[in-house]
Amino acid sequence: MAETIRIQDIARHVGQEVRLQGWLHNRTDKGKLQFLQVRDGTGFVQCVVFKKEIPEEVFEAARRLTQESSLIITGVVRQDRRAPGVPGGYELGVTDLQVLQLAQDYPIQPKEHGVEFLMDHRHLWVRSQRQWAVLRVRATVIRAIRDWLDDHGFVNMDTPILTPAACEGTTTLFETDYFGEPAYLAQSGQLYNEANIYAFGRVYCFGPTFRAEKSKTRRHLTEFWMVEPEIAFCDLDQLMEFEEQFVSYIVRTCLEERAYELALLGRDTGPLERVVPPFPRISYDEALQMLAQIRQEMEDEELRELLKIEWGDDFGSPHETELTKRFEKPVFVYGYPTEAKAFYMEPWPGRPEVTKSVDLLAPEGYGEIIGGSERISDPDLLLERLRDWGLPEESFGWYVDLRRYGSVVHSGFGLGVERTVTWICGLDHLRETISFPRMLKRVYP
Ligand code: 4AD
Ligand code: MG
C-alpha cells in the first residue's frame, strides 16, 4: 500500500504513489478533469482527478465532494512549477479516493464574508489559508522567543495567573472571587520575576495576561500572550541592547522559516529584512518634537487634532503610527514621564519627572510591541511610589522586601506576541493573530 505522508514532505516523494489524509479546501470542475485543493494541516496541494485514469465510481466521488469533506486521497506526486499550493510546485495525480465524511453546507464560502460573521465562525475560520499562514507565523515567533532566551542564559519561570494586586494600573483588572476574597487575573508576571532574578540572574515568564481593556481598538485584546524577561545587573542601555538582538532574531527566524506563509499573506518582506541592530533611540522629548513637526506639516485637520499631545501624556495609537511611519527600523523611545508610566520605574538621574523606561515601536505605523524599564532598587523610594500611586502597601510587602536583601540594578521588558505577529505578518488588526481572540465584545466561540 502507498505510504501515508504529510503535504509538507511531498517534495521528497516525486514519482511515488502516496496517501494524504486531509480535507477538501476547494474544487474546480473542468468536466473530465477535477482539480481538488486538499489541505492536511501542514500545507495545501492540488490533486488532479482525470476521468480516463481512474474507476468511474472514484471520479464520481470526487465530483460529489463538498468543501471541508474529510478524505484519504492516493496518487502519484508530480513536480509542476505552475501548480499552486506547495512551494516549488508539486501536485498529485489521483489514483484513488476515500471519502471519510461528506461535509454539509459549510458556512464559510470562498467569497467575502464580513468580519463579525467570520469571528462568529472562528472555529471554522482557522481552517482558511490566510489564518493558517498567520497562526503558523505565530507559532514560529513563540519558538524563536524561547530559543533565543534559552540560548542566552534565561531560565523560564511560570508566574501566577491569580494575583493579589495590580502590576499595570488598577483600571484594567479582572477581578475573580478567591474563596471570598478578591483576586485578580495577572496583568503581568514582572513583579514575581523581580524576585526570581535574585535566585537565577536572568529569567523570563511567558504566558497569557489579562487586561479589562474597555476600548475597542485594533491593538488591544483582553487576553494576550506576553513574554517578560527580567535581568539582574542590567541598566536601561543594556536592556535596549538585549531587546534589539532579541527582536532581530525573531524577525530573522520568521523570514527564514516562514517565507511561504509571509508570501501567502502578501507581506512585503523588504522592511523586515532591514530589522538588524542597532535600532534608532530617541527620547520622549525628541519624539514630542517630532510629533509637533509632523502636525505642522499635516494637511488633514482631523488627524492633526488627534495628534495633539502635551508633555506628560502617554502616546496613543495615532502618535505611534505617525512616528513609526518615519522610521525604517523599530525605534526605541526612552525616558517617558513618570506620571504616564507604572509605579515601579527607576527615576531618571536628576529628573524625577522622567523614568528610565523604554518602549520599542515597530516601524511602518505598527507602534508599541515592547514596554520595559529599569526598576526602582531602593526600598524607601519604592514605598514612596506605592503611596503616591495609592497602592495598598500590605499587598506589596514581599516586593519591597526584594530591595532589602542584596538589591541590585535590574531591568526587564514585556513583548506582546499578538502585536509582534500583527507587524511581522503585515496585518491591520491583531484579532487574527491568536486562534480564539478575547476582546471587549467577544468571548464566543
Ligand atoms: O507596556 P506593558 O503594559 O508592560 C508591562 O506589562 C510590563 N510589566 C512588562 C515588563 O516590563 N515586564 O505591556 C507590554 C506589551 C506591550 O508593549 C504590548 O505589546 C503588549 O504587552 N500589550 C498588549 N497586547 C495586546 N492587547 C493588550 N491589551 C495589550 N497590552 C499590552
Ligand atoms: Mg506599554
Tab-separated table of C-alpha atoms and ligand atoms in Angstrom:
chain	number	residue	atom	x	y	z
A	1	MET	CA	0.000	0.000	0.000
A	2	ALA	CA	1.099	3.550	-0.688
A	3	GLU	CA	2.938	5.322	2.148
A	4	THR	CA	0.956	7.932	4.088
A	5	ILE	CA	2.789	11.246	4.020
A	6	ARG	CA	2.169	14.863	5.012
A	7	ILE	CA	1.969	17.600	2.412
A	8	GLN	CA	4.980	19.433	3.858
A	9	ASP	CA	7.156	16.445	2.887
A	10	ILE	CA	5.770	15.964	-0.612
A	11	ALA	CA	8.911	17.189	-2.412
A	12	ARG	CA	10.732	14.075	-1.192
A	13	HIS	CA	8.270	11.750	-2.930
A	14	VAL	CA	8.289	12.816	-6.578
A	15	GLY	CA	7.352	9.872	-8.808
A	16	GLN	CA	5.997	7.809	-5.894
A	17	GLU	CA	2.443	6.849	-5.125
A	18	VAL	CA	1.471	8.264	-1.697
A	19	ARG	CA	-1.564	8.712	0.538
A	20	LEU	CA	-2.675	12.025	2.052
A	21	GLN	CA	-5.187	12.409	4.885
A	22	GLY	CA	-6.971	15.716	4.934
A	23	TRP	CA	-9.860	17.872	3.870
A	24	LEU	CA	-11.169	19.347	0.665
A	25	HIS	CA	-10.313	23.024	0.633
A	26	ASN	CA	-11.713	23.859	-2.773
A	27	ARG	CA	-12.680	22.153	-6.016
A	28	THR	CA	-12.741	23.210	-9.635
A	29	ASP	CA	-14.780	21.180	-12.097
A	30	LYS	CA	-13.491	21.063	-15.682
A	31	GLY	CA	-15.667	18.255	-16.995
A	32	LYS	CA	-13.330	15.283	-17.389
A	33	LEU	CA	-10.854	16.927	-15.011
A	34	GLN	CA	-11.375	17.749	-11.354
A	35	PHE	CA	-8.896	19.958	-9.524
A	36	LEU	CA	-9.121	19.285	-5.807
A	37	GLN	CA	-7.320	21.644	-3.453
A	38	VAL	CA	-6.551	19.452	-0.475
A	39	ARG	CA	-5.127	20.556	2.859
A	40	ASP	CA	-3.827	18.364	5.669
A	41	GLY	CA	-2.713	20.910	8.269
A	42	THR	CA	0.867	21.064	7.014
A	43	GLY	CA	0.023	22.605	3.667
A	44	PHE	CA	-2.166	22.794	0.603
A	45	VAL	CA	-1.761	20.749	-2.553
A	46	GLN	CA	-3.574	20.424	-5.849
A	47	CYS	CA	-4.821	16.923	-6.643
A	48	VAL	CA	-5.783	16.254	-10.235
A	49	VAL	CA	-8.524	13.721	-10.928
A	50	PHE	CA	-8.589	12.648	-14.564
A	51	LYS	CA	-11.650	10.674	-15.633
A	52	LYS	CA	-9.720	8.441	-18.040
A	53	GLU	CA	-7.219	7.327	-15.392
A	54	ILE	CA	-9.455	6.111	-12.581
A	55	PRO	CA	-12.524	3.956	-11.990
A	56	GLU	CA	-15.866	5.616	-12.699
A	57	GLU	CA	-17.018	5.494	-9.046
A	58	VAL	CA	-13.864	7.245	-7.820
A	59	PHE	CA	-14.359	10.013	-10.343
A	60	GLU	CA	-17.990	10.383	-9.254
A	61	ALA	CA	-16.949	10.506	-5.592
A	62	ALA	CA	-14.534	13.323	-6.427
A	63	ARG	CA	-17.281	15.190	-8.279
A	64	ARG	CA	-19.621	14.984	-5.298
A	65	LEU	CA	-17.009	16.192	-2.789
A	66	THR	CA	-18.099	19.256	-0.870
A	67	GLN	CA	-15.895	21.865	0.752
A	68	GLU	CA	-14.322	20.616	4.028
A	69	SER	CA	-15.204	16.951	3.454
A	70	SER	CA	-12.628	14.716	5.105
A	71	LEU	CA	-10.823	12.270	2.860
A	72	ILE	CA	-7.926	9.972	2.184
A	73	ILE	CA	-6.511	10.519	-1.235
A	74	THR	CA	-3.948	8.419	-3.086
A	75	GLY	CA	-1.921	9.480	-6.073
A	76	VAL	CA	1.424	9.919	-7.751
A	77	VAL	CA	3.484	13.002	-6.864
A	78	ARG	CA	4.472	15.129	-9.851
A	79	GLN	CA	6.543	18.256	-9.943
A	80	ASP	CA	4.901	21.057	-11.861
A	81	ARG	CA	6.241	24.553	-11.335
A	82	ARG	CA	2.848	26.067	-12.164
A	83	ALA	CA	0.961	24.042	-9.556
A	84	PRO	CA	-0.473	26.200	-6.775
A	85	GLY	CA	-0.065	25.241	-3.121
A	86	VAL	CA	3.199	23.673	-2.085
A	87	PRO	CA	6.240	25.930	-2.674
A	88	GLY	CA	8.282	24.691	-5.602
A	89	GLY	CA	5.166	23.367	-7.342
A	90	TYR	CA	4.000	19.809	-6.668
A	91	GLU	CA	0.721	18.094	-7.391
A	92	LEU	CA	-0.870	14.721	-7.040
A	93	GLY	CA	-2.145	12.683	-9.977
A	94	VAL	CA	-5.034	10.934	-8.188
A	95	THR	CA	-5.379	7.153	-8.381
A	96	ASP	CA	-7.835	6.565	-5.542
A	97	LEU	CA	-10.071	8.478	-3.171
A	98	GLN	CA	-11.831	7.525	0.026
A	99	VAL	CA	-14.384	9.931	1.463
A	100	LEU	CA	-14.486	9.833	5.270
A	101	GLN	CA	-17.249	12.322	5.769
A	102	LEU	CA	-19.131	14.439	3.285
A	103	ALA	CA	-19.445	17.897	4.852
A	104	GLN	CA	-22.881	19.516	4.578
A	105	ASP	CA	-23.323	23.236	3.834
A	106	TYR	CA	-20.029	24.552	5.160
A	107	PRO	CA	-20.893	28.113	6.183
A	108	ILE	CA	-17.687	29.812	5.050
A	109	GLN	CA	-17.657	30.044	1.278
A	110	PRO	CA	-14.737	31.193	-0.853
A	111	LYS	CA	-16.469	34.591	-1.132
A	112	GLU	CA	-16.029	37.672	1.026
A	113	HIS	CA	-17.685	37.470	4.437
A	114	GLY	CA	-17.963	40.272	6.978
A	115	VAL	CA	-15.557	40.200	9.918
A	116	GLU	CA	-18.289	39.660	12.518
A	117	PHE	CA	-19.558	36.634	10.605
A	118	LEU	CA	-16.048	35.233	10.401
A	119	MET	CA	-15.418	35.898	14.090
A	120	ASP	CA	-18.659	34.089	14.994
A	121	HIS	CA	-17.303	31.170	12.957
A	122	ARG	CA	-13.756	31.409	14.232
A	123	HIS	CA	-13.798	27.656	14.983
A	124	LEU	CA	-14.078	27.113	11.215
A	125	TRP	CA	-12.311	30.263	10.004
A	126	VAL	CA	-8.993	28.979	11.384
A	127	ARG	CA	-9.036	26.467	8.503
A	128	SER	CA	-8.655	29.169	5.856
A	129	GLN	CA	-5.338	29.548	4.109
A	130	ARG	CA	-4.784	33.051	5.426
A	131	GLN	CA	-5.480	32.136	9.046
A	132	TRP	CA	-3.335	29.064	8.659
A	133	ALA	CA	-0.450	31.250	7.500
A	134	VAL	CA	-0.848	33.789	10.329
A	135	LEU	CA	-1.090	31.172	13.075
A	136	ARG	CA	1.943	29.321	11.782
A	137	VAL	CA	3.936	32.553	11.895
A	138	ARG	CA	2.723	32.975	15.467
A	139	ALA	CA	3.973	29.511	16.418
A	140	THR	CA	7.351	30.334	14.910
A	141	VAL	CA	7.525	33.658	16.752
A	142	ILE	CA	6.874	31.813	20.010
A	143	ARG	CA	9.525	29.210	19.313
A	144	ALA	CA	12.062	31.879	18.313
A	145	ILE	CA	11.336	33.731	21.562
A	146	ARG	CA	12.024	30.653	23.651
A	147	ASP	CA	15.071	29.600	21.643
A	148	TRP	CA	16.747	32.981	21.938
A	149	LEU	CA	16.096	33.316	25.656
A	150	ASP	CA	17.082	29.730	26.452
A	151	ASP	CA	20.288	30.190	24.431
A	152	HIS	CA	21.163	33.388	26.289
A	153	GLY	CA	21.038	32.024	29.807
A	154	PHE	CA	17.469	32.939	30.719
A	155	VAL	CA	15.630	30.498	32.958
A	156	ASN	CA	11.926	30.008	32.324
A	157	MET	CA	9.737	30.770	35.354
A	158	ASP	CA	5.996	30.284	35.470
A	159	THR	CA	4.459	33.151	37.386
A	160	PRO	CA	0.955	33.060	38.864
A	161	ILE	CA	-2.213	33.887	36.967
A	162	LEU	CA	-4.192	34.533	40.159
A	163	THR	CA	-2.671	37.529	41.896
A	164	PRO	CA	-3.465	39.694	44.909
A	165	ALA	CA	-2.648	43.065	43.354
A	166	ALA	CA	-2.238	45.175	40.204
A	167	CYS	CA	1.002	45.487	38.263
A	168	GLU	CA	-0.013	47.699	35.356
A	169	GLY	CA	-2.671	50.010	36.787
A	170	THR	CA	-5.887	49.285	38.615
A	171	THR	CA	-8.290	50.291	35.852
A	172	THR	CA	-7.836	47.167	33.724
A	173	LEU	CA	-8.031	44.485	36.426
A	174	PHE	CA	-10.210	41.424	36.007
A	175	GLU	CA	-11.494	40.529	39.440
A	176	THR	CA	-12.293	36.975	40.491
A	177	ASP	CA	-13.693	35.570	43.695
A	178	TYR	CA	-10.912	33.740	45.511
A	179	PHE	CA	-12.738	31.906	48.303
A	180	GLY	CA	-14.495	35.065	49.391
A	181	GLU	CA	-11.541	37.415	48.818
A	182	PRO	CA	-10.899	39.312	45.605
A	183	ALA	CA	-8.035	38.091	43.429
A	184	TYR	CA	-7.093	39.401	40.016
A	185	LEU	CA	-6.067	37.762	36.776
A	186	ALA	CA	-2.428	38.606	36.110
A	187	GLN	CA	-1.705	41.681	34.005
A	188	SER	CA	1.975	40.789	34.028
A	189	GLY	CA	4.382	38.369	35.709
A	190	GLN	CA	7.037	41.022	36.124
A	191	LEU	CA	6.861	41.600	39.868
A	192	TYR	CA	7.359	37.894	40.551
A	193	ASN	CA	10.256	37.734	38.142
A	194	GLU	CA	11.908	40.563	40.022
A	195	ALA	CA	12.005	38.091	42.901
A	196	ASN	CA	13.179	35.255	40.668
A	197	ILE	CA	16.236	37.135	39.329
A	198	TYR	CA	17.702	37.071	42.848
A	199	ALA	CA	17.764	33.293	42.548
A	200	PHE	CA	18.547	32.829	38.844
A	201	GLY	CA	20.046	36.056	37.470
A	202	ARG	CA	18.155	36.079	34.188
A	203	VAL	CA	14.611	34.774	33.938
A	204	TYR	CA	11.523	35.024	31.785
A	205	CYS	CA	7.885	34.189	32.103
A	206	PHE	CA	5.712	33.536	29.116
A	207	GLY	CA	2.013	33.149	29.349
A	208	PRO	CA	-1.401	34.657	28.943
A	209	THR	CA	-2.023	38.004	30.614
A	210	PHE	CA	-5.334	39.693	31.176
A	211	ARG	CA	-6.489	43.259	30.942
A	212	ALA	CA	-10.026	44.550	31.037
A	213	GLU	CA	-9.368	46.960	28.164
A	214	LYS	CA	-12.575	48.883	27.757
A	215	SER	CA	-11.612	50.458	24.462
A	216	LYS	CA	-12.224	48.739	21.170
A	217	THR	CA	-9.025	49.128	19.196
A	218	ARG	CA	-7.009	47.227	16.640
A	219	ARG	CA	-4.209	46.771	19.160
A	220	HIS	CA	-5.944	45.505	22.280
A	221	LEU	CA	-7.097	42.105	23.402
A	222	THR	CA	-8.391	41.357	26.890
A	223	GLU	CA	-6.357	38.135	26.960
A	224	PHE	CA	-2.980	38.271	25.257
A	225	TRP	CA	0.349	36.483	25.436
A	226	MET	CA	3.377	38.262	26.723
A	227	VAL	CA	6.971	37.185	27.231
A	228	GLU	CA	8.690	39.022	30.057
A	229	PRO	CA	12.439	38.730	30.511
A	230	GLU	CA	13.926	40.193	33.700
A	231	ILE	CA	17.661	40.727	34.143
A	232	ALA	CA	19.839	41.336	37.219
A	233	PHE	CA	22.771	43.765	36.926
A	234	CYS	CA	21.246	45.419	33.867
A	235	ASP	CA	20.566	49.103	33.294
A	236	LEU	CA	18.436	50.844	30.684
A	237	ASP	CA	21.155	50.945	27.993
A	238	GLN	CA	21.957	47.273	28.396
A	239	LEU	CA	18.252	46.489	28.274
A	240	MET	CA	17.944	48.115	24.849
A	241	GLU	CA	20.835	46.007	23.577
A	242	PHE	CA	19.070	42.841	24.709
A	243	GLU	CA	15.841	43.937	23.087
A	244	GLU	CA	17.295	44.749	19.676
A	245	GLN	CA	19.156	41.428	19.481
A	246	PHE	CA	16.062	39.552	20.601
A	247	VAL	CA	13.619	41.196	18.201
A	248	SER	CA	16.028	40.919	15.263
A	249	TYR	CA	16.363	37.190	15.911
A	250	ILE	CA	12.591	36.701	15.977
A	251	VAL	CA	12.148	38.526	12.665
A	252	ARG	CA	15.047	36.733	11.004
A	253	THR	CA	13.689	33.345	12.071
A	254	CYS	CA	10.312	34.148	10.501
A	255	LEU	CA	11.976	35.293	7.279
A	256	GLU	CA	13.967	32.072	7.112
A	257	GLU	CA	11.299	29.605	8.158
A	258	ARG	CA	8.013	31.208	7.168
A	259	ALA	CA	8.765	32.745	3.777
A	260	TYR	CA	5.928	30.762	2.177
A	261	GLU	CA	3.372	31.871	4.768
A	262	LEU	CA	4.500	35.513	4.506
A	263	ALA	CA	4.178	35.296	0.716
A	264	LEU	CA	0.642	33.870	1.072
A	265	LEU	CA	-0.188	36.899	3.192
A	266	GLY	CA	1.235	39.230	0.572
A	267	ARG	CA	3.716	40.612	3.111
A	268	ASP	CA	6.401	42.812	1.569
A	269	THR	CA	9.424	41.395	3.379
A	270	GLY	CA	11.741	44.278	2.405
A	271	PRO	CA	11.044	46.231	5.607
A	272	LEU	CA	11.550	43.066	7.684
A	273	GLU	CA	14.958	42.433	6.081
A	274	ARG	CA	16.084	45.786	7.476
A	275	VAL	CA	15.398	44.725	11.071
A	276	VAL	CA	19.010	44.385	12.255
A	277	PRO	CA	20.743	46.001	15.215
A	278	PRO	CA	21.317	48.740	16.163
A	279	PHE	CA	17.854	50.312	16.308
A	280	PRO	CA	17.499	54.105	16.497
A	281	ARG	CA	16.966	55.537	20.003
A	282	ILE	CA	15.086	58.744	20.656
A	283	SER	CA	13.939	60.296	23.910
A	284	TYR	CA	10.319	61.015	24.729
A	285	ASP	CA	11.155	64.718	24.478
A	286	GLU	CA	12.572	64.248	20.978
A	287	ALA	CA	9.543	62.194	19.972
A	288	LEU	CA	7.308	65.036	21.145
A	289	GLN	CA	9.276	67.495	18.999
A	290	MET	CA	8.957	65.188	16.011
A	291	LEU	CA	5.223	64.968	16.552
A	292	ALA	CA	4.942	68.753	16.714
A	293	GLN	CA	6.799	68.948	13.404
A	294	ILE	CA	4.598	66.244	11.863
A	295	ARG	CA	1.460	68.093	12.952
A	296	GLN	CA	2.708	71.316	11.420
A	297	GLU	CA	3.237	69.691	8.048
A	298	MET	CA	-0.055	67.823	8.184
A	299	GLU	CA	-2.968	68.809	5.917
A	300	ASP	CA	-5.579	66.503	7.468
A	301	GLU	CA	-7.377	68.632	10.120
A	302	GLU	CA	-8.927	65.684	11.914
A	303	LEU	CA	-5.677	63.786	12.263
A	304	ARG	CA	-3.891	66.932	13.396
A	305	GLU	CA	-6.424	67.191	16.205
A	306	LEU	CA	-5.904	63.522	17.144
A	307	LEU	CA	-2.164	64.058	17.303
A	308	LYS	CA	-2.381	66.812	19.909
A	309	ILE	CA	-0.269	65.857	22.893
A	310	GLU	CA	1.028	67.598	25.991
A	311	TRP	CA	4.228	66.802	27.839
A	312	GLY	CA	3.275	64.156	30.391
A	313	ASP	CA	0.785	62.250	28.241
A	314	ASP	CA	1.482	58.736	27.061
A	315	PHE	CA	1.276	58.191	23.324
A	316	GLY	CA	-1.885	56.866	21.790
A	317	SER	CA	-2.094	54.754	18.652
A	318	PRO	CA	-2.210	57.760	16.259
A	319	HIS	CA	1.018	59.188	17.719
A	320	GLU	CA	2.852	55.893	17.437
A	321	THR	CA	1.528	55.318	13.932
A	322	GLU	CA	2.709	58.686	12.632
A	323	LEU	CA	6.055	58.467	14.418
A	324	THR	CA	6.920	54.979	13.235
A	325	LYS	CA	5.950	55.662	9.631
A	326	ARG	CA	9.062	57.809	9.628
A	327	PHE	CA	11.412	55.005	10.665
A	328	GLU	CA	12.818	52.137	8.634
A	329	LYS	CA	13.572	50.006	11.690
A	330	PRO	CA	11.952	49.521	15.056
A	331	VAL	CA	12.640	52.592	17.172
A	332	PHE	CA	13.287	52.910	20.909
A	333	VAL	CA	11.544	55.749	22.688
A	334	TYR	CA	13.016	56.161	26.172
A	335	GLY	CA	12.506	58.464	29.148
A	336	TYR	CA	8.730	58.653	29.459
A	337	PRO	CA	7.164	60.984	32.031
A	338	THR	CA	6.725	59.435	35.474
A	339	GLU	CA	3.009	60.239	35.541
A	340	ALA	CA	2.393	58.318	32.301
A	341	LYS	CA	4.009	55.063	33.393
A	342	ALA	CA	3.949	52.404	36.125
A	343	PHE	CA	4.900	52.885	39.792
A	344	TYR	CA	7.970	50.589	39.745
A	345	MET	CA	10.142	52.511	37.276
A	346	GLU	CA	13.517	53.952	38.282
A	347	PRO	CA	13.588	57.751	38.026
A	348	TRP	CA	15.954	59.452	35.594
A	349	PRO	CA	19.016	60.737	37.490
A	350	GLY	CA	18.397	64.422	38.279
A	351	ARG	CA	14.981	64.425	36.587
A	352	PRO	CA	12.422	62.828	38.912
A	353	GLU	CA	9.608	63.706	36.496
A	354	VAL	CA	11.106	61.264	33.973
A	355	THR	CA	11.552	57.468	34.230
A	356	LYS	CA	14.216	55.106	32.963
A	357	SER	CA	11.625	53.470	30.756
A	358	VAL	CA	11.739	52.429	27.130
A	359	ASP	CA	9.141	51.287	24.625
A	360	LEU	CA	10.054	49.641	21.363
A	361	LEU	CA	7.843	50.795	18.496
A	362	ALA	CA	7.593	48.687	15.345
A	363	PRO	CA	8.016	50.564	12.051
A	364	GLU	CA	5.531	51.045	9.188
A	365	GLY	CA	2.974	52.547	11.536
A	366	TYR	CA	2.657	49.497	13.817
A	367	GLY	CA	3.727	51.074	17.093
A	368	GLU	CA	4.451	49.640	20.538
A	369	ILE	CA	5.379	45.977	20.720
A	370	ILE	CA	7.550	46.180	23.860
A	371	GLY	CA	7.271	48.077	27.123
A	372	GLY	CA	10.104	47.929	29.635
A	373	SER	CA	12.229	49.788	32.154
A	374	GLU	CA	14.893	49.806	34.780
A	375	ARG	CA	13.217	49.096	38.129
A	376	ILE	CA	13.426	51.006	41.385
A	377	SER	CA	16.059	49.324	43.552
A	378	ASP	CA	15.808	51.489	46.679
A	379	PRO	CA	13.233	50.360	49.297
A	380	ASP	CA	12.371	53.850	50.582
A	381	LEU	CA	11.792	55.251	47.126
A	382	LEU	CA	9.612	52.272	46.272
A	383	LEU	CA	7.494	52.784	49.403
A	384	GLU	CA	7.089	56.426	48.483
A	385	ARG	CA	5.922	55.494	44.989
A	386	LEU	CA	3.403	52.950	46.291
A	387	ARG	CA	1.921	55.689	48.458
A	388	ASP	CA	1.916	58.228	45.595
A	389	TRP	CA	0.107	55.734	43.374
A	390	GLY	CA	-2.408	54.887	46.100
A	391	LEU	CA	-1.465	51.192	46.038
A	392	PRO	CA	-2.063	49.006	49.107
A	393	GLU	CA	1.321	48.598	50.849
A	394	GLU	CA	0.267	45.374	52.556
A	395	SER	CA	-0.117	43.656	49.170
A	396	PHE	CA	3.394	44.700	48.170
A	397	GLY	CA	5.299	43.810	51.341
A	398	TRP	CA	7.156	40.969	49.650
A	399	TYR	CA	8.014	43.186	46.680
A	400	VAL	CA	9.563	45.860	48.909
A	401	ASP	CA	11.493	43.078	50.705
A	402	LEU	CA	13.398	42.389	47.474
A	403	ARG	CA	15.029	45.815	47.906
A	404	ARG	CA	16.230	44.914	51.390
A	405	TYR	CA	18.309	41.801	50.769
A	406	GLY	CA	21.052	42.415	48.239
A	407	SER	CA	19.228	44.858	45.978
A	408	VAL	CA	20.827	45.355	42.542
A	409	VAL	CA	20.219	47.416	39.429
A	410	HIS	CA	17.837	45.396	37.284
A	411	SER	CA	15.642	45.815	34.246
A	412	GLY	CA	13.153	43.933	32.158
A	413	PHE	CA	10.597	44.201	29.441
A	414	GLY	CA	7.430	42.651	28.081
A	415	LEU	CA	6.876	41.814	24.431
A	416	GLY	CA	3.311	41.271	23.258
A	417	VAL	CA	3.070	38.238	20.972
A	418	GLU	CA	-0.059	39.339	19.104
A	419	ARG	CA	1.288	42.822	18.357
A	420	THR	CA	4.535	41.311	17.119
A	421	VAL	CA	2.764	38.816	14.863
A	422	THR	CA	0.471	41.571	13.523
A	423	TRP	CA	3.530	43.550	12.495
A	424	ILE	CA	5.514	40.649	11.045
A	425	CYS	CA	2.507	39.438	9.035
A	426	GLY	CA	1.608	42.984	7.957
A	427	LEU	CA	-1.999	42.788	9.253
A	428	ASP	CA	-4.177	45.717	10.174
A	429	HIS	CA	-5.864	44.147	13.233
A	430	LEU	CA	-4.469	41.852	15.911
A	431	ARG	CA	-7.610	39.684	16.213
A	432	GLU	CA	-6.299	37.230	13.588
A	433	THR	CA	-3.043	36.509	15.429
A	434	ILE	CA	-4.471	34.199	18.112
A	435	SER	CA	-6.710	31.228	17.434
A	436	PHE	CA	-9.560	32.405	19.662
A	437	PRO	CA	-9.282	36.125	20.429
A	438	ARG	CA	-10.841	37.644	23.533
A	439	MET	CA	-11.972	41.219	23.111
A	440	LEU	CA	-14.285	43.768	24.710
A	441	LYS	CA	-17.341	42.366	22.964
A	442	ARG	CA	-16.225	38.820	22.265
A	443	VAL	CA	-15.876	35.656	24.338
A	444	TYR	CA	-17.546	33.344	21.787
A	445	PRO	CA	-16.583	30.835	20.460
B	1	4AD	O1	3.748	48.014	28.221
B	1	4AD	P1	3.125	46.923	29.037
B	1	4AD	O2	1.871	47.236	29.744
B	1	4AD	O3	4.263	46.459	30.034
B	1	4AD	C1	4.132	45.548	31.026
B	1	4AD	O4	3.181	44.851	31.216
B	1	4AD	C2	5.392	45.339	31.816
B	1	4AD	N1	5.053	44.706	33.101
B	1	4AD	C3	6.335	44.498	31.023
B	1	4AD	C4	7.639	44.275	31.726
B	1	4AD	O5	8.416	45.201	31.836
B	1	4AD	N2	7.897	43.080	32.187
B	1	4AD	O6	2.865	45.655	28.104
B	1	4AD	C5	3.922	45.070	27.393
B	1	4AD	C6	3.498	44.708	25.992
B	1	4AD	C7	3.072	45.888	25.141
B	1	4AD	O7	4.180	46.533	24.571
B	1	4AD	C8	2.206	45.224	24.093
B	1	4AD	O8	2.997	44.613	23.097
B	1	4AD	C9	1.534	44.134	24.894
B	1	4AD	O9	2.346	43.878	26.031
B	1	4AD	N3	0.198	44.527	25.327
B	1	4AD	C10	-0.947	44.118	24.735
B	1	4AD	N4	-1.159	43.331	23.667
B	1	4AD	C11	-2.439	43.087	23.303
B	1	4AD	N5	-3.504	43.569	23.966
B	1	4AD	C12	-3.337	44.366	25.054
B	1	4AD	N6	-4.407	44.808	25.712
B	1	4AD	C13	-2.007	44.674	25.478
B	1	4AD	N7	-1.487	45.398	26.490
B	1	4AD	C14	-0.150	45.304	26.383
B	2	MG	MG	3.176	49.833	27.373
